[in-house]
Short mmCIF file of C-alpha atoms and ligand atoms in Angstrom, two decimals:
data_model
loop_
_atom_site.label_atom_id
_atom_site.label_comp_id
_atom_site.label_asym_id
_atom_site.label_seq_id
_atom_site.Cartn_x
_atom_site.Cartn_y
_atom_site.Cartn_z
CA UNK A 1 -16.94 -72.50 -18.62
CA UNK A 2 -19.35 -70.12 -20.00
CA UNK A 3 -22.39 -70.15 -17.45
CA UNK A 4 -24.36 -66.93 -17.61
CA UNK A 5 -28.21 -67.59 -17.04
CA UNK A 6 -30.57 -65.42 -19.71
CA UNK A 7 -34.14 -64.92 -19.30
CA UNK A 8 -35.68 -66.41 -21.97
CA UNK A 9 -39.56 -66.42 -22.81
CA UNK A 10 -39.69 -68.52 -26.17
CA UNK A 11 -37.95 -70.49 -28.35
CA UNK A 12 -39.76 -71.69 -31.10
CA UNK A 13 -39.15 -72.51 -35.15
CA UNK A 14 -38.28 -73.48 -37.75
CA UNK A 15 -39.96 -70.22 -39.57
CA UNK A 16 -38.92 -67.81 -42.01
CA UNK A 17 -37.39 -64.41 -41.41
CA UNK A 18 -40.29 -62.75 -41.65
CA UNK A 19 -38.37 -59.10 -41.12
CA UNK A 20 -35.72 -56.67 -42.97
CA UNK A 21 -32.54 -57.38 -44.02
CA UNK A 22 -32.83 -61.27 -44.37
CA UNK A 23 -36.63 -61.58 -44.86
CA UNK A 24 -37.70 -65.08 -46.17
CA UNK A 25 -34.41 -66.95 -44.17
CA UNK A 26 -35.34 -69.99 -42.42
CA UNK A 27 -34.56 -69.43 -39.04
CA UNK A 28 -35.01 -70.33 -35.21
CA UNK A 29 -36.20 -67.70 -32.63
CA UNK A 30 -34.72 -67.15 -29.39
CA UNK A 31 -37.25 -64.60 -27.62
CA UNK A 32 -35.45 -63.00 -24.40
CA UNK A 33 -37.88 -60.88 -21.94
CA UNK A 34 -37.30 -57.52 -21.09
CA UNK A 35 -37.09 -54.17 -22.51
CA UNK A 36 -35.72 -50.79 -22.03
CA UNK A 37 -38.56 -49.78 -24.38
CA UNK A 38 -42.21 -50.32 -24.04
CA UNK A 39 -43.75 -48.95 -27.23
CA UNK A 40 -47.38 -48.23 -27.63
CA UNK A 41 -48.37 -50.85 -30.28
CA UNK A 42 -45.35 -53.71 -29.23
CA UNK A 43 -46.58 -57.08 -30.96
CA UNK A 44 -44.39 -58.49 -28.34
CA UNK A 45 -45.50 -56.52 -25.37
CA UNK A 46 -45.61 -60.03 -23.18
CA UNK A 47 -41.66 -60.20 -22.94
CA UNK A 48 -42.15 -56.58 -21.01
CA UNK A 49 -45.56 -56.12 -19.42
CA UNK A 50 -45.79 -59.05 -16.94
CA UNK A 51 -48.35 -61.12 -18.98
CA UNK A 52 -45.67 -63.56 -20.16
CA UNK A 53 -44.23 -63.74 -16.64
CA UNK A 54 -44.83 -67.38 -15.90
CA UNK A 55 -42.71 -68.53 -19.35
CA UNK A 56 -39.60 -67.02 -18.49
CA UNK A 57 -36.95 -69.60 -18.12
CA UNK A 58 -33.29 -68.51 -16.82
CA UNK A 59 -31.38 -70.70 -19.42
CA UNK A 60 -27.80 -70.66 -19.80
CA UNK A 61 -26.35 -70.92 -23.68
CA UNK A 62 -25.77 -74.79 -23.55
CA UNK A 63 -29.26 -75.23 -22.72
CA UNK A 64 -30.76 -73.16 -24.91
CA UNK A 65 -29.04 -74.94 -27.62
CA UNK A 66 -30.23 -77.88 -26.34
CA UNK A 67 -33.72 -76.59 -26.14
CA UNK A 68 -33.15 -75.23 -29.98
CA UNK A 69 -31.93 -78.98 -31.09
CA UNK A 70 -34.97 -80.43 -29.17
CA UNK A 71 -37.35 -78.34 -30.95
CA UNK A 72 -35.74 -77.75 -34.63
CA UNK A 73 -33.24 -80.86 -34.68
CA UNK A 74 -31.06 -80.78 -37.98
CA UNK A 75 -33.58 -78.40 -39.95
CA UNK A 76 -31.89 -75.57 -39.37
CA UNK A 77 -28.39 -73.28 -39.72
CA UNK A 78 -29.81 -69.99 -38.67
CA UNK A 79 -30.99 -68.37 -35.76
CA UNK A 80 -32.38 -65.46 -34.64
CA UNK A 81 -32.32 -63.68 -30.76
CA UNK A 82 -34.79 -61.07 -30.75
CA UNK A 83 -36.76 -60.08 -27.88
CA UNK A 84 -37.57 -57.73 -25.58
CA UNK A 85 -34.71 -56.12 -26.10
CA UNK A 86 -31.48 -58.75 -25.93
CA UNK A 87 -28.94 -56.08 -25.50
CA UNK A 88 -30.12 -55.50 -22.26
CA UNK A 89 -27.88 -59.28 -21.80
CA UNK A 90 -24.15 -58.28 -21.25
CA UNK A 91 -23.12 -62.24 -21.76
CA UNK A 92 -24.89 -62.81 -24.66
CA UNK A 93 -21.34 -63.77 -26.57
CA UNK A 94 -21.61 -66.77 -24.66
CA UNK A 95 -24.45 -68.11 -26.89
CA UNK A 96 -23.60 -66.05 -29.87
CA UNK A 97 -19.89 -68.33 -29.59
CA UNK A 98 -21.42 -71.79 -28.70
CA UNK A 99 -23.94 -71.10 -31.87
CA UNK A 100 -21.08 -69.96 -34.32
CA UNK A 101 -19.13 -72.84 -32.85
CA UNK A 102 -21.49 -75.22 -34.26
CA UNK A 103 -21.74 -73.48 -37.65
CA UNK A 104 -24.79 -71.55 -37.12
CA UNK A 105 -25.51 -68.21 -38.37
CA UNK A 106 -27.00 -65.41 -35.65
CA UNK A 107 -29.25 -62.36 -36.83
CA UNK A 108 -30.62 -60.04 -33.99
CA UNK A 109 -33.03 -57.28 -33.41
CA UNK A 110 -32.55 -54.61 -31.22
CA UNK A 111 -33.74 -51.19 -31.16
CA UNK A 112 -30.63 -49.28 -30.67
CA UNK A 113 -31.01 -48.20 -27.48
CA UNK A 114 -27.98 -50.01 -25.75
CA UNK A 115 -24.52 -51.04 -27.14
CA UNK A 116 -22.99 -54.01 -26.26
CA UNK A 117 -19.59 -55.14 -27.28
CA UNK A 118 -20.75 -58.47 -28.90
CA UNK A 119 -22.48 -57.01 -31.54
CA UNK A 120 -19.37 -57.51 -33.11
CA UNK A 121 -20.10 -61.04 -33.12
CA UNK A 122 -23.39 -60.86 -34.82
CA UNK A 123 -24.19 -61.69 -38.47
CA UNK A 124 -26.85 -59.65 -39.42
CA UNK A 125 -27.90 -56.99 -37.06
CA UNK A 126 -31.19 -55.55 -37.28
CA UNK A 127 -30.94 -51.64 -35.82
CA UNK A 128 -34.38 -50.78 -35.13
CA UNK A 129 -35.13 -47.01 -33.76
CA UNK A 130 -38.56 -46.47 -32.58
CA UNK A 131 -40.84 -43.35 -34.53
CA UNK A 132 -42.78 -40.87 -32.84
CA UNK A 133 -46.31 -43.35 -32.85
CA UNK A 134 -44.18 -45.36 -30.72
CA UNK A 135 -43.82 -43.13 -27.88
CA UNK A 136 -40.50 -43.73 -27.27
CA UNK A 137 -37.68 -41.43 -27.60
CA UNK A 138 -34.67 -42.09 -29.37
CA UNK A 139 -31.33 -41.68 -27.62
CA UNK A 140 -29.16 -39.93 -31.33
CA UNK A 141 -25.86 -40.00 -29.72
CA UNK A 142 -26.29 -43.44 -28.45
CA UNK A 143 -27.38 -44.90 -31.99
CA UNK A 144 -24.70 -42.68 -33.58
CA UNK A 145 -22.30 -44.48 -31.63
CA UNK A 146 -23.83 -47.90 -32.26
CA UNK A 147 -23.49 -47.15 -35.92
CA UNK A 148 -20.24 -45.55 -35.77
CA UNK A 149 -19.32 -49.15 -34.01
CA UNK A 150 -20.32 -51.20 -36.52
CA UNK A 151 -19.53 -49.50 -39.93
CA UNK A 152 -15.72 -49.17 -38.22
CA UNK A 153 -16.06 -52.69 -38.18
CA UNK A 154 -17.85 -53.27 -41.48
CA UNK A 155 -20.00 -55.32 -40.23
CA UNK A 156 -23.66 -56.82 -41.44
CA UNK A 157 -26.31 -54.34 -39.99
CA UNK A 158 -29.79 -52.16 -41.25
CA UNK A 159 -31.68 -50.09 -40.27
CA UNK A 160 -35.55 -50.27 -40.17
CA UNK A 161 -38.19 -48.19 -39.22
CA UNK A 162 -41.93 -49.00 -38.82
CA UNK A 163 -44.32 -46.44 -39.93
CA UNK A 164 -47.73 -46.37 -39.33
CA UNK A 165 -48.19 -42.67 -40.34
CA UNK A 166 -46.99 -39.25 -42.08
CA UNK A 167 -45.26 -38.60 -38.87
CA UNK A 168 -43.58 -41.86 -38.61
CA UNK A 169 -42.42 -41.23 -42.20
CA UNK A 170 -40.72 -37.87 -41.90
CA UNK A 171 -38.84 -40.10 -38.53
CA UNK A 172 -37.56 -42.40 -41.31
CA UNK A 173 -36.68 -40.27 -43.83
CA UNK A 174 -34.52 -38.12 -40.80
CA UNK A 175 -32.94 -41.41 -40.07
CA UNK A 176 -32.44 -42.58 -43.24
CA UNK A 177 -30.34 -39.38 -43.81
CA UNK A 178 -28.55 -39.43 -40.59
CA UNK A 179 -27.19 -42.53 -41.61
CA UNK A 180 -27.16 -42.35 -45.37
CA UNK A 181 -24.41 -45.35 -45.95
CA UNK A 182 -26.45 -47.81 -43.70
CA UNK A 183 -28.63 -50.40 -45.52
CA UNK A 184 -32.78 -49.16 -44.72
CA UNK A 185 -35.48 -50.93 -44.19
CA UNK A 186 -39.18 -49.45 -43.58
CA UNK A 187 -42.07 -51.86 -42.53
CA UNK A 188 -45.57 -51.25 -42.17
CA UNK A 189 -46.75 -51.03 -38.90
CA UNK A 190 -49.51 -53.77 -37.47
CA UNK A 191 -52.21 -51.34 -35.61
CA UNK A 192 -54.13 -54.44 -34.25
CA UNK A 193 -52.01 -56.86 -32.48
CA UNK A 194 -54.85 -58.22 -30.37
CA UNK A 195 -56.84 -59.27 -33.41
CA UNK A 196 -57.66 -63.29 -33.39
CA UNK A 197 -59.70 -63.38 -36.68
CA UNK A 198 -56.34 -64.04 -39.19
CA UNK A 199 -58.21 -63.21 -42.17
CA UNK A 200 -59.88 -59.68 -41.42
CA UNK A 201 -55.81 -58.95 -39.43
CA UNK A 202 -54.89 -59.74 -43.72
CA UNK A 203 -56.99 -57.57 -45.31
CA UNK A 204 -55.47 -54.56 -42.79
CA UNK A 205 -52.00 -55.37 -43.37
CA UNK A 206 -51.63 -55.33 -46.50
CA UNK A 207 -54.05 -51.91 -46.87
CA UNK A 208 -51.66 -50.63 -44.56
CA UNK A 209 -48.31 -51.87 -46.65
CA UNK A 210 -50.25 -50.40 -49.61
CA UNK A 211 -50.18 -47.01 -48.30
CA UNK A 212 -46.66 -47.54 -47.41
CA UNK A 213 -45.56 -48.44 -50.57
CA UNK A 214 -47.49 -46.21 -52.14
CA UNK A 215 -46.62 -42.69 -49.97
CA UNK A 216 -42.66 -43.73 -50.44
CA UNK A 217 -42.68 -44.56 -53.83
CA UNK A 218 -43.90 -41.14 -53.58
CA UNK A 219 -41.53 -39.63 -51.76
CA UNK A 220 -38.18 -37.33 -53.22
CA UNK A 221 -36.33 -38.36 -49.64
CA UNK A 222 -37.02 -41.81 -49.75
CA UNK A 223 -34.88 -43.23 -52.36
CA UNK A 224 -32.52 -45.90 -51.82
CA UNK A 225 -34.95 -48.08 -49.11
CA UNK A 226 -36.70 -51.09 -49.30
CA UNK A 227 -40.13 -51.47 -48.28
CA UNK A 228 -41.17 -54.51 -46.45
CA UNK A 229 -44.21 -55.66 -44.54
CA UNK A 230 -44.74 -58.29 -41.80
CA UNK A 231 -43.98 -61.55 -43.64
CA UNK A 232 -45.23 -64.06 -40.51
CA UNK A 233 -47.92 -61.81 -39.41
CA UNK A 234 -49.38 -62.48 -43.49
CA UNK A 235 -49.32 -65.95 -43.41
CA UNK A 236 -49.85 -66.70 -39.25
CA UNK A 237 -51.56 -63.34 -37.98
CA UNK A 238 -50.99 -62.40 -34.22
CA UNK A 239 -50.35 -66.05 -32.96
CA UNK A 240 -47.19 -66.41 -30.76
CA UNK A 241 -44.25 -68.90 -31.64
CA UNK A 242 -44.47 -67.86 -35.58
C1 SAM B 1 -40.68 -57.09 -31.10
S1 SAM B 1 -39.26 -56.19 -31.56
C2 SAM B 1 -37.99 -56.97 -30.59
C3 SAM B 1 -36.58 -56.43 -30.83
C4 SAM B 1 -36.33 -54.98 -30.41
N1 SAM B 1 -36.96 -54.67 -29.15
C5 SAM B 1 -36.78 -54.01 -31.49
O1 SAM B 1 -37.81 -53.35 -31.28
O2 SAM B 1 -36.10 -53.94 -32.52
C6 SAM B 1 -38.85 -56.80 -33.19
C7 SAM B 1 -39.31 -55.95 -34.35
O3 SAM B 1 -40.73 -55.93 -34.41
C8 SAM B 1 -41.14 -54.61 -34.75
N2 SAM B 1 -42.53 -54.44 -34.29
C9 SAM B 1 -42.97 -54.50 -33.01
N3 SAM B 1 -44.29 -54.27 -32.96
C10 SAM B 1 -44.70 -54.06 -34.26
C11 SAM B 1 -45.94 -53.74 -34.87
N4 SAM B 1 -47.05 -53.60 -34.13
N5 SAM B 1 -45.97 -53.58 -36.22
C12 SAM B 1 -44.84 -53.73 -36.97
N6 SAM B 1 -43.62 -54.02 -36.45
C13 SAM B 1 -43.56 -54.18 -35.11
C14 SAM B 1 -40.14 -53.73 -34.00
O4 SAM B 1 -40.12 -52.41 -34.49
C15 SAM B 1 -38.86 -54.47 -34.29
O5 SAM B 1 -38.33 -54.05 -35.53
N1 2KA B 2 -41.27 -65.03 -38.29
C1 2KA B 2 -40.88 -64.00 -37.52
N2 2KA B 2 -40.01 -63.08 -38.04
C2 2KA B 2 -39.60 -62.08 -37.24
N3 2KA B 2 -38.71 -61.08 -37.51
C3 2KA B 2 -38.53 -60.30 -36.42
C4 2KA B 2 -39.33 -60.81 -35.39
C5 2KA B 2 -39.26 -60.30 -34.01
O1 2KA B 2 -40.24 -60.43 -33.22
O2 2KA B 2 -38.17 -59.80 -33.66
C6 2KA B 2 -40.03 -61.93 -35.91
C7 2KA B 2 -41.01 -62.85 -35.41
O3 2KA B 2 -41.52 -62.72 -34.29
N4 2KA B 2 -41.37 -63.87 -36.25
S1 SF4 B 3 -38.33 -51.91 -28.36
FE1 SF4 B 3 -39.08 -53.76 -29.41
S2 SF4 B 3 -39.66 -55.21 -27.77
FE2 SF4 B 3 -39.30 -53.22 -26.81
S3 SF4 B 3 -41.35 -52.33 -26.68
FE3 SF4 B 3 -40.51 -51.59 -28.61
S4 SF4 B 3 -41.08 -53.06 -30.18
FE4 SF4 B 3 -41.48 -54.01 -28.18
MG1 MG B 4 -42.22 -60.62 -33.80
#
């Protein structure tokens, strides 16, 4: 009986995708808190910094299915775990199984920091190293091996990389080549995740995807990449559970 406990700060949907690789699929979130990461403009900052403390719930995977039936009931076939980062969970099969066993699909996001072995499992994995505006550092070897992992395996993955700036670019265009074969993904980075007012949070995002698009349409490194922005944070701005 599989009865690992996982912290887990939200659970909310039906939404779309609003991210990468399967951007537009109708999906359910699981949010799990914690992260090995804490980068400097996080839009999710509460599953690490202690403000979202009082939501955590330990669920094990039976009741978070239960708690994903409760909320989405038969509107859905997708879900996604994202977090925090959810590959700091060593049991996570145990959800990832009692999902597939019920004929639902699992995406995840995850930075690429930490392997785990039921990645394996996964149906579309979102690898998504952190650029220099981030102030993380990114661990080569350890992503190297993640990818290694998962081409062997031919599995689903990308790679994305938000960029808010030339820096952040040339960081995407070195990963990019590093791992040429590997589906890529760049989004434009959100520089205001505090701000309430939906409409003026708009008008920045999609200057900033304009740039984006613009500077890598540009680009002689950039070729075979996709260029997405923020789908959710368009039509629902900074609010939570979107
Ligand atoms: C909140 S993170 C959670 C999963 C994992 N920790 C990761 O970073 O991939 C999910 C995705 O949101 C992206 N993200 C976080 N803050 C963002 C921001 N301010 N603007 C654009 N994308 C952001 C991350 O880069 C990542 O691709
Ligand atoms: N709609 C929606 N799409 C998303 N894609 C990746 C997300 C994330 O926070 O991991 C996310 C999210 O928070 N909401
Ligand atoms: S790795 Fe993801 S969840 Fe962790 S701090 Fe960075 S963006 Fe936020
Ligand atoms: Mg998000």
């Amino acid at each position: 009986m599989a009865n690992s406990r996982f912290p887990v700060i939200e659970i909310f949907g039906p939404t779309i995708q609003g991210e990468g690789m399967v951007i537009g699929q109708k999906t359910m979130f699981v949010r799990t808190a914690g992260c090995d990461y804490q980068c400097s403009w996080c839009d999710s900052a509460f599953t690490w910094n202690g403000t979202g403390k009082a939501d955590i719930r330990m669920l094990t995977a039976e009741e978070i299915e239960a708690q994903l039936r409760d909320i989405g009931g038969d509107t859905y076939s997708h879900v996604t775990i994202s977090g925090g980062n959810p590959a700091l969970l060593r049991q996570l099969n145990e959800l990832i199984e009692l999902l597939h066993s019920l004929g639902i699909s699992v995406a995840l996001e995850t930075q690429g920091s930490i392997w785990q072995d039921w990645f394996l499992q996964i149906d579309e994995l979102t690898l998504s190293p952190k650029p220099p505006s981030s102030g993380m550092t990114t661990d080569w070897d350890q992503l190297d091996l993640i990818v290694v992992n998962l081409a062997g395996q031919k599995r689903n993955f990308s790679l994305k990389v938000v960029v808010f700036d030339e820096t952040d670019l040339q960081y995407a265009a070195d990963v990019h080549e590093r791992y040429k074969q590997v589906p890529f993904f760049l989004q434009a980075g959100n520089d205001d995740v505090h701000e309430q007012d939906s409409a003026l949070l708009l008008n920045r995002l999609i200057e900033r995807y304009k740039w984006l698009v613009d500077t890598v349409i540009a680009s002689s490194e950039l070729t075979n990449v996709r260029v997405l922005p923020q789908l959710h944070a368009w039509l629902w701005g900074n609010k939570r559970g979107k």
